[in-house]
PDB file of C-alpha atoms in Angstrom:
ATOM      1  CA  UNK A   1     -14.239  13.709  -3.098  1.00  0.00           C
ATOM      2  CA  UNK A   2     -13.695  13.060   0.583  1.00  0.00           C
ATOM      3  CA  UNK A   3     -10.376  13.737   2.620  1.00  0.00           C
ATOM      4  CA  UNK A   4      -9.097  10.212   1.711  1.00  0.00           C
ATOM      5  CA  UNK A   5      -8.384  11.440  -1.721  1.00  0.00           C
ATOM      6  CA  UNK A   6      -6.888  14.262  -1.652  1.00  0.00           C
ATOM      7  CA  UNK A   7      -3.910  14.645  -2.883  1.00  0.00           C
ATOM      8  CA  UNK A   8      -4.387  11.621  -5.397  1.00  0.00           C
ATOM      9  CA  UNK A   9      -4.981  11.321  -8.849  1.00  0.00           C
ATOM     10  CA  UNK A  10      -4.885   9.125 -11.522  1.00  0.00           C
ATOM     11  CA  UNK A  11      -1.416   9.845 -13.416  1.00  0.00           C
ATOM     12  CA  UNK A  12       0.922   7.600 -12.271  1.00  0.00           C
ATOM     13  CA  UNK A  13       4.455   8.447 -10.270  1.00  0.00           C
ATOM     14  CA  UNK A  14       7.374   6.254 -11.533  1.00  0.00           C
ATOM     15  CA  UNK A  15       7.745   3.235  -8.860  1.00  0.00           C
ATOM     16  CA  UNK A  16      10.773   2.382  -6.901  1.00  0.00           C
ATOM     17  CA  UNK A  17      13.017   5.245  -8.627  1.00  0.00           C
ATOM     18  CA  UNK A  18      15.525   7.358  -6.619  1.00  0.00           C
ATOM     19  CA  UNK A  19      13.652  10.374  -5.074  1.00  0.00           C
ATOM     20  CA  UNK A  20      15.325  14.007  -4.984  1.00  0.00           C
ATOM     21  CA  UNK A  21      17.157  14.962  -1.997  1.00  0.00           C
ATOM     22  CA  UNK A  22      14.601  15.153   1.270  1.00  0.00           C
ATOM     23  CA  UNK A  23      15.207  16.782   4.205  1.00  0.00           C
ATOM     24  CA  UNK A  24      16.888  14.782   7.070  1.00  0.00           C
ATOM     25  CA  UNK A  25      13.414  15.244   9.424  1.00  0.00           C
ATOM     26  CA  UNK A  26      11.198  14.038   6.739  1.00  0.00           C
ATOM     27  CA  UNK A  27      13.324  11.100   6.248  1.00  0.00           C
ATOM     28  CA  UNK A  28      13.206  10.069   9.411  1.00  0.00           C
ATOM     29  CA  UNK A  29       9.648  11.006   9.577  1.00  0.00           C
ATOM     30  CA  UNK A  30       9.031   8.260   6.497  1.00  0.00           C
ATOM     31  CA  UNK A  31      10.959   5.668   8.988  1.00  0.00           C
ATOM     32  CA  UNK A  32       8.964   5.910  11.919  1.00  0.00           C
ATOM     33  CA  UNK A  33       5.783   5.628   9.511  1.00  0.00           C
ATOM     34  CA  UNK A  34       7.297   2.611   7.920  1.00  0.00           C
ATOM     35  CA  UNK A  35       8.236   1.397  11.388  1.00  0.00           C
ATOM     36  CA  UNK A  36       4.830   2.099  12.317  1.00  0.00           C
ATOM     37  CA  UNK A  37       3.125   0.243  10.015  1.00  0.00           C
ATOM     38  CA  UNK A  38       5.288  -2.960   9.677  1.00  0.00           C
ATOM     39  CA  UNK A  39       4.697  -3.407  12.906  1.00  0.00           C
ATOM     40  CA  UNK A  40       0.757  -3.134  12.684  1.00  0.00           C
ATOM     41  CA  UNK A  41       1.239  -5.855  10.021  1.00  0.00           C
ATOM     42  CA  UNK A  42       3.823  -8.250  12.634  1.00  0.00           C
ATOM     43  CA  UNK A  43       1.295  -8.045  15.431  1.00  0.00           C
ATOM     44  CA  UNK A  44      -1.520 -10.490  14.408  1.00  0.00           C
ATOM     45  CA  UNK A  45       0.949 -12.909  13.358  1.00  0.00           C
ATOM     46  CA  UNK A  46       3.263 -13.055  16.372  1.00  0.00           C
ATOM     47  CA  UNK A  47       0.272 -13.308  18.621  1.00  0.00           C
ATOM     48  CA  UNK A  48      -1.143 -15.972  16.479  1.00  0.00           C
ATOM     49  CA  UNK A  49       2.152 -17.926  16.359  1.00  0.00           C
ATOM     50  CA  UNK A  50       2.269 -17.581  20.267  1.00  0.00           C
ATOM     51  CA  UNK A  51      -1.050 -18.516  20.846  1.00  0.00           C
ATOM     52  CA  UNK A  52      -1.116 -21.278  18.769  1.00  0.00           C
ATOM     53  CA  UNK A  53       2.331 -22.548  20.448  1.00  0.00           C
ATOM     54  CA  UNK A  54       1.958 -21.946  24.072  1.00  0.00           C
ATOM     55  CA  UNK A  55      -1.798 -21.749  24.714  1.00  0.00           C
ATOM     56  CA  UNK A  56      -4.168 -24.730  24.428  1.00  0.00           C
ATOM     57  CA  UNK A  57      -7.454 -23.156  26.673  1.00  0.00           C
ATOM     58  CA  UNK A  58     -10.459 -22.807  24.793  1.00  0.00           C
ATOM     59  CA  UNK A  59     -11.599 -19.955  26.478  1.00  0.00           C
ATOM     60  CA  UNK A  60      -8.113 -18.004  25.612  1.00  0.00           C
ATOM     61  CA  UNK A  61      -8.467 -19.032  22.300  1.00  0.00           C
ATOM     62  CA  UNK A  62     -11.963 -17.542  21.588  1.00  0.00           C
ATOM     63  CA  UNK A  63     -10.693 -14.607  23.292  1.00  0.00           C
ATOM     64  CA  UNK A  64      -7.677 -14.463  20.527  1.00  0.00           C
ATOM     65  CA  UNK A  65      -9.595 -15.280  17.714  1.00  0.00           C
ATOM     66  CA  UNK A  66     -12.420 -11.916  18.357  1.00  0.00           C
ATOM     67  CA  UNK A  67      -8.432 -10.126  18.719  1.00  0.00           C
ATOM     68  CA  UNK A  68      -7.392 -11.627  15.435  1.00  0.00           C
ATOM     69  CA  UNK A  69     -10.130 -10.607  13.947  1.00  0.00           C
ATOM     70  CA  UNK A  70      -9.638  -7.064  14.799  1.00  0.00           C
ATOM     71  CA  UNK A  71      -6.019  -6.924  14.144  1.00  0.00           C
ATOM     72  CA  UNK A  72      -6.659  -8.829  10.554  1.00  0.00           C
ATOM     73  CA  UNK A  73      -9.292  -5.969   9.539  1.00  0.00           C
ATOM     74  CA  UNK A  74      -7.375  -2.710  10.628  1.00  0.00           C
ATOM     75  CA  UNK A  75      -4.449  -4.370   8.932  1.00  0.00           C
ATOM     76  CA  UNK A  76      -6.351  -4.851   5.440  1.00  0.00           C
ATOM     77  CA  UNK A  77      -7.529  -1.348   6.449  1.00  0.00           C
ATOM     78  CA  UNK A  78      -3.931   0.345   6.581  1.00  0.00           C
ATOM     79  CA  UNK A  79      -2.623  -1.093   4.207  1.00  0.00           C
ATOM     80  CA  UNK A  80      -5.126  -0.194   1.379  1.00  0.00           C
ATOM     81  CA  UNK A  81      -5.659   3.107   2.869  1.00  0.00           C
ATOM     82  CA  UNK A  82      -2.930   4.479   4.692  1.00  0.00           C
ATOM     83  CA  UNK A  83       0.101   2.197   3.823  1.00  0.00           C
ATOM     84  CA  UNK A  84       0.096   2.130  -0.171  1.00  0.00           C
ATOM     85  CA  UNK A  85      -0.086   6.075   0.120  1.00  0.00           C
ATOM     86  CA  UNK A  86       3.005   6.603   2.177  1.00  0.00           C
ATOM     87  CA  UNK A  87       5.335   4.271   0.761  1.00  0.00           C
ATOM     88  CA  UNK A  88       4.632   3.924  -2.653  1.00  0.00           C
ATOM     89  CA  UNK A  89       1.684   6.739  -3.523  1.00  0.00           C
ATOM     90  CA  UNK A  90      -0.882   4.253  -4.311  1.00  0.00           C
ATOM     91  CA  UNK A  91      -4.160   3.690  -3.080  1.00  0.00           C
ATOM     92  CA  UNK A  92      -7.035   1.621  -4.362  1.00  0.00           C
ATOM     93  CA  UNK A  93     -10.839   0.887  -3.477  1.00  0.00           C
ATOM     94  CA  UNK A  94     -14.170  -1.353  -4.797  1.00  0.00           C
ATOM     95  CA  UNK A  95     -17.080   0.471  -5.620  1.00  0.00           C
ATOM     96  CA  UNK A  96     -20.390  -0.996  -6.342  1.00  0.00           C
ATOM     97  CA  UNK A  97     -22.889   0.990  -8.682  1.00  0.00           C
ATOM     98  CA  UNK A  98     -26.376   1.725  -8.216  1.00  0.00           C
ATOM     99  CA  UNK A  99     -26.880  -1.404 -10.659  1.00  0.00           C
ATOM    100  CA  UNK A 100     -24.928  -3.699  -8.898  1.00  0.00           C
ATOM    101  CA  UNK A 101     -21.953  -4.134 -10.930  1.00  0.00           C
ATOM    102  CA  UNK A 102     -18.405  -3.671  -9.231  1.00  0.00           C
ATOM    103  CA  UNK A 103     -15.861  -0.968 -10.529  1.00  0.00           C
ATOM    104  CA  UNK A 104     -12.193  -1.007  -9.387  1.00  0.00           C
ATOM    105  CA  UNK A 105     -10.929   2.750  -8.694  1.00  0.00           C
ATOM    106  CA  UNK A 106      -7.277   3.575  -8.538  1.00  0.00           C
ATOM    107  CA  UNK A 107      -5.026   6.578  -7.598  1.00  0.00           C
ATOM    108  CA  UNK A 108      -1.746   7.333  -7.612  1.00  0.00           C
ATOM    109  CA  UNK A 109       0.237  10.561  -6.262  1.00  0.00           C
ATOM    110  CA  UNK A 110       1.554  13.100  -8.286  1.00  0.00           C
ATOM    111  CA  UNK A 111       5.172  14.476  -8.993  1.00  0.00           C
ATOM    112  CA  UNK A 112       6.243  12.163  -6.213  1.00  0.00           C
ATOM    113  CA  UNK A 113       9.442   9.491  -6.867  1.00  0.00           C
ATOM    114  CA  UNK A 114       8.974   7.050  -4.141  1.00  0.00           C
ATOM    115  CA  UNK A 115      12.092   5.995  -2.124  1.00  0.00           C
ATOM    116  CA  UNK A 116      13.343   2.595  -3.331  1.00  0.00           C
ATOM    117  CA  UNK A 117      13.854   1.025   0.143  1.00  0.00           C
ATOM    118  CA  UNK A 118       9.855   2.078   1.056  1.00  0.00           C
ATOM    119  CA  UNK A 119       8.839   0.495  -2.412  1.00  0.00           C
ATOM    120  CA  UNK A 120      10.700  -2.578  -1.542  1.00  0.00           C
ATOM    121  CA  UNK A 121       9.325  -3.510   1.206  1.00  0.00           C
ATOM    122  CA  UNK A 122       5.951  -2.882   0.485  1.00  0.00           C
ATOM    123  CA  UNK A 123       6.156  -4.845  -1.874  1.00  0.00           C
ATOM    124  CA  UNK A 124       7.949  -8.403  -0.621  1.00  0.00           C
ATOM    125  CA  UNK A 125       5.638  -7.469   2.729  1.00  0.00           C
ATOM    126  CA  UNK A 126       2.576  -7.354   0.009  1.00  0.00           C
ATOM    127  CA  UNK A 127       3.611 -10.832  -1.532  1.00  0.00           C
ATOM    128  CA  UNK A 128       4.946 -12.333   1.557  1.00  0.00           C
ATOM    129  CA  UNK A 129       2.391 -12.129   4.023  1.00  0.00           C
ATOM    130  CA  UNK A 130      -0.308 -14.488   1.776  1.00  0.00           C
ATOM    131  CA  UNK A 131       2.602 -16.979   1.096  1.00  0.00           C
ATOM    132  CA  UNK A 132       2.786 -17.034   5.400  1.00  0.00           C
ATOM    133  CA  UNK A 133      -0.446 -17.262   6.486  1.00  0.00           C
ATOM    134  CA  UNK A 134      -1.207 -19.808   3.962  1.00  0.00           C
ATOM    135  CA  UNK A 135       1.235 -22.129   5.001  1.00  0.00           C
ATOM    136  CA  UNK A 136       0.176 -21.778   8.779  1.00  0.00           C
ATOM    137  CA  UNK A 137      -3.284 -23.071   6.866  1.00  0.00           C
ATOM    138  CA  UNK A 138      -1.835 -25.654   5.712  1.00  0.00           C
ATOM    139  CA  UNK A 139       0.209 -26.587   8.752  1.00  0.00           C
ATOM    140  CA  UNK A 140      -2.870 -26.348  10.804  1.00  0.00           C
ATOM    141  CA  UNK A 141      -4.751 -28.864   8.179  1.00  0.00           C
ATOM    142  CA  UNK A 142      -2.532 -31.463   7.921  1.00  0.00           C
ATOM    143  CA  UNK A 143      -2.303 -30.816  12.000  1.00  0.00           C
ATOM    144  CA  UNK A 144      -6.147 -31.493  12.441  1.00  0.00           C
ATOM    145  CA  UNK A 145      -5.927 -27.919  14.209  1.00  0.00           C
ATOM    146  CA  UNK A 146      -9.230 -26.629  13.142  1.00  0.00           C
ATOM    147  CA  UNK A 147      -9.818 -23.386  16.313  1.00  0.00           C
ATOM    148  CA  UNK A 148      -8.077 -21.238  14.104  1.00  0.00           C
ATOM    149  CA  UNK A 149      -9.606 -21.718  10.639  1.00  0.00           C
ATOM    150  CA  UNK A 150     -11.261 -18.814  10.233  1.00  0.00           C
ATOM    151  CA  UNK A 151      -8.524 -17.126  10.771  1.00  0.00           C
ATOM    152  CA  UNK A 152      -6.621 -18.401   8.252  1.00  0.00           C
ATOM    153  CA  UNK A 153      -9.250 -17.977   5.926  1.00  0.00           C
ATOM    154  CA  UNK A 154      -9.997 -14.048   6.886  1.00  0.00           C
ATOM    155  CA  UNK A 155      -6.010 -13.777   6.885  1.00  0.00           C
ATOM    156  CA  UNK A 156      -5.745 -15.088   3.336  1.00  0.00           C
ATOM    157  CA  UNK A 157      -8.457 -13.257   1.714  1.00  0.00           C
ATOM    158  CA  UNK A 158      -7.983  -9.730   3.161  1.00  0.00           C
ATOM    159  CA  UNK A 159      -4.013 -10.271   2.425  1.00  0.00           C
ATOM    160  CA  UNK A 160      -4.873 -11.436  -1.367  1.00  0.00           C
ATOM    161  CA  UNK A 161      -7.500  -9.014  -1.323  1.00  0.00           C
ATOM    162  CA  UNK A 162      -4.682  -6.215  -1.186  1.00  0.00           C
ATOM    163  CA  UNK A 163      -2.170  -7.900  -3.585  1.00  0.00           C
ATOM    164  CA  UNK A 164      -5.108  -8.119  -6.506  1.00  0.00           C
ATOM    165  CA  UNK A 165      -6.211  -4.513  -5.734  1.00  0.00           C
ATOM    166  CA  UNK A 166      -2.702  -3.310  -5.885  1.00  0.00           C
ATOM    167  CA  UNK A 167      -1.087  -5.255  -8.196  1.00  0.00           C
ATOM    168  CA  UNK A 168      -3.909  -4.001 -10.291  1.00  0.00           C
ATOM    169  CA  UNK A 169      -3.542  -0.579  -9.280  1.00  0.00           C
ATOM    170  CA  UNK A 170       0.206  -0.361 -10.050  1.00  0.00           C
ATOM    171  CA  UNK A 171      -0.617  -1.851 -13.520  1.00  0.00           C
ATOM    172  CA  UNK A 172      -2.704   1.023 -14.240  1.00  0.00           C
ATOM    173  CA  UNK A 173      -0.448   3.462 -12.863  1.00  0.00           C
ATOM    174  CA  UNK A 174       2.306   2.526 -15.524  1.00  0.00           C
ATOM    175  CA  UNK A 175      -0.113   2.274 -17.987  1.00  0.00           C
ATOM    176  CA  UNK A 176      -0.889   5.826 -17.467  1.00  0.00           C
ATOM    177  CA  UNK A 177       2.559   6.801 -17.408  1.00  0.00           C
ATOM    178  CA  UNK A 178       3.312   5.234 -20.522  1.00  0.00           C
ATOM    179  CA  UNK A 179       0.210   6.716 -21.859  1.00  0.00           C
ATOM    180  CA  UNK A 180       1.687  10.296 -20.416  1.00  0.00           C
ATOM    181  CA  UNK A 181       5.147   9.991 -22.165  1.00  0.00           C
ATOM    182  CA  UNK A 182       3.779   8.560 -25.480  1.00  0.00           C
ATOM    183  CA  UNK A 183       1.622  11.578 -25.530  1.00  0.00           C
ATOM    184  CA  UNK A 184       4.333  13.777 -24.728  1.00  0.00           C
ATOM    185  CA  UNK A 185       6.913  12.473 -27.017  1.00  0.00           C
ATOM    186  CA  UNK A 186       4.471  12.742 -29.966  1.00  0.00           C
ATOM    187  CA  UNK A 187       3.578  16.456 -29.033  1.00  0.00           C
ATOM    188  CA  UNK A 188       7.268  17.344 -29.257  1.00  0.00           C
ATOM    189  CA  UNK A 189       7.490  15.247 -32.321  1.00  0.00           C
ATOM    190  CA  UNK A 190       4.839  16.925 -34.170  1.00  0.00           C
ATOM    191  CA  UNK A 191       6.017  20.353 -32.591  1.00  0.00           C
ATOM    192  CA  UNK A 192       9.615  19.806 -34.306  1.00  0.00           C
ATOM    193  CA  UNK A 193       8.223  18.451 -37.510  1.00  0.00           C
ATOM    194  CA  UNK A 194       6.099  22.135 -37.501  1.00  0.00           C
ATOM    195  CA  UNK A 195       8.740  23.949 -36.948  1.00  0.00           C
ATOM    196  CA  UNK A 196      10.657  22.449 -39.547  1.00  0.00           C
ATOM    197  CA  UNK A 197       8.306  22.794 -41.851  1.00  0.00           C
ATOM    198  CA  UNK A 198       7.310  26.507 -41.015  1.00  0.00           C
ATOM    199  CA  UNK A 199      11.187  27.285 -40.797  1.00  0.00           C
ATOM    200  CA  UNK A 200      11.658  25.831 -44.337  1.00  0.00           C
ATOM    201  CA  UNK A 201       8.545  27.562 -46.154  1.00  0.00           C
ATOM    202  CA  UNK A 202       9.457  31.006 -44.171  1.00  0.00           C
ATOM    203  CA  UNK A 203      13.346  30.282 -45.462  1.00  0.00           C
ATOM    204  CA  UNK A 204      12.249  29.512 -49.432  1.00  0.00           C
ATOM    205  CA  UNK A 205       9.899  32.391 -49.752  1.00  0.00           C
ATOM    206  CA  UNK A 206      11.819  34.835 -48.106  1.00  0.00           C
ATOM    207  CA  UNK A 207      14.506  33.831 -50.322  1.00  0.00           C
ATOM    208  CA  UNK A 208      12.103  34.298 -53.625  1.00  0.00           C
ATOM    209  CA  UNK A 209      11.168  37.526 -52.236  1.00  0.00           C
ATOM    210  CA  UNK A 210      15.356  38.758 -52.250  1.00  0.00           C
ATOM    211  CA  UNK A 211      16.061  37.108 -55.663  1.00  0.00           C
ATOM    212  CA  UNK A 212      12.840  39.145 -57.205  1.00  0.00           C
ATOM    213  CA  UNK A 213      13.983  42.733 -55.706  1.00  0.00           C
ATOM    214  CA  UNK A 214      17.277  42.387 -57.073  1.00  0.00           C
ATOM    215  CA  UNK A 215      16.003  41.638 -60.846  1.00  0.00           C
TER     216      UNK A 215
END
């Protein structure tokens, strides 16, 4: 297991639920990362939007477009990697077996509540950027604005790329959670049922045993 993983497992941490009481330097630590990484998300599409407002050159826009590209792929990057971890202790990746067949892998951290504010807006950020960069797509179509298309295309998939993967991932996180507390619940259950039992055969032959010595 490389460095990536650390830390991760498969057990699921409840999503979006009040966390205890963190220190004031670690909060502010989590702001600057989510800060951070919004921003990292913002930049391809503000210099898209300007580019594709105030720029008509050809040469500028080839430039942009190699930029885009760039921007587009360390985004997808972040955001399955580094992004999903911080804010909502998730993380997900595609791996392809020796025969060719592809196997989704998920993690999620342990004994960490994530803070609901973090888990909100990785989420609407998760749904909302697709919804965006699809209707610059279709803008651009109906436009006859065709410089751009691939990247509107790379936007799209890489953005729906992490929505599937962690929409998927969070499925299986609360599937394992509710796998956890079943399991749990039924260990206590049978636990108290023994008890019972073992409380109520130790109660009627102890009582046998006092009737008998005093005949």
């Amino acid at each position: 297991m490389n460095s990536d993983r650390e830390g991760l497992i498969t057990n699921a941490a409840p999503f979006g639920e009040s966390s205890t009481t963190i220190p004031s330097n670690t909060i502010d630590q989590q702001q600057r990362e989510r800060s951070i990484l919004e921003q990292s998300r913002t930049l391809a599409l503000l210099i898209y939007l300007f580019v594709n407002w105030f720029i008509t050159a050809n040469y500028i826009a080839l430039f942009v477009t190699v930029v885009l590209v760039l921007l587009l792929a360390f985004d997808f990057w972040t955001v399955k990697n580094v992004t999903g971890r911080l804010l909502v202790g998730l993380r997900w990746w595609n791996e392809i077996k020796d025969d060719g067949t592809n196997v989704w892998m998920f993690e999620s951290r342990e004994g960490r509540k994530n803070n609901p504010l973090d888990a909100r807006m990785f989420w609407i950020s998760m749904y909302a950027y697709p919804v965006i960069w699809g209707f610059l797509a279709f803008s651009a179509l109906i436009s006859f604005k065709f410089e751009y298309l691939l990247i509107h295309v790379l936007a799209i998939t890489l953005n729906v790329a992490n929505v599937v993967g962690y929409t998927k991932c969070e499925k299986d996180a609360k599937k394992q959670m509710n796998s956890y507390i079943t399991g749990a619940s039924n260990s206590m259950f049978q636990s108290a049922v023994g008890n019972l039992i073992s409380n109520k055969v130790s109660n009627f032959f102890g009582g046998g045993a006092s009737t008998t010595a005093r005949v």
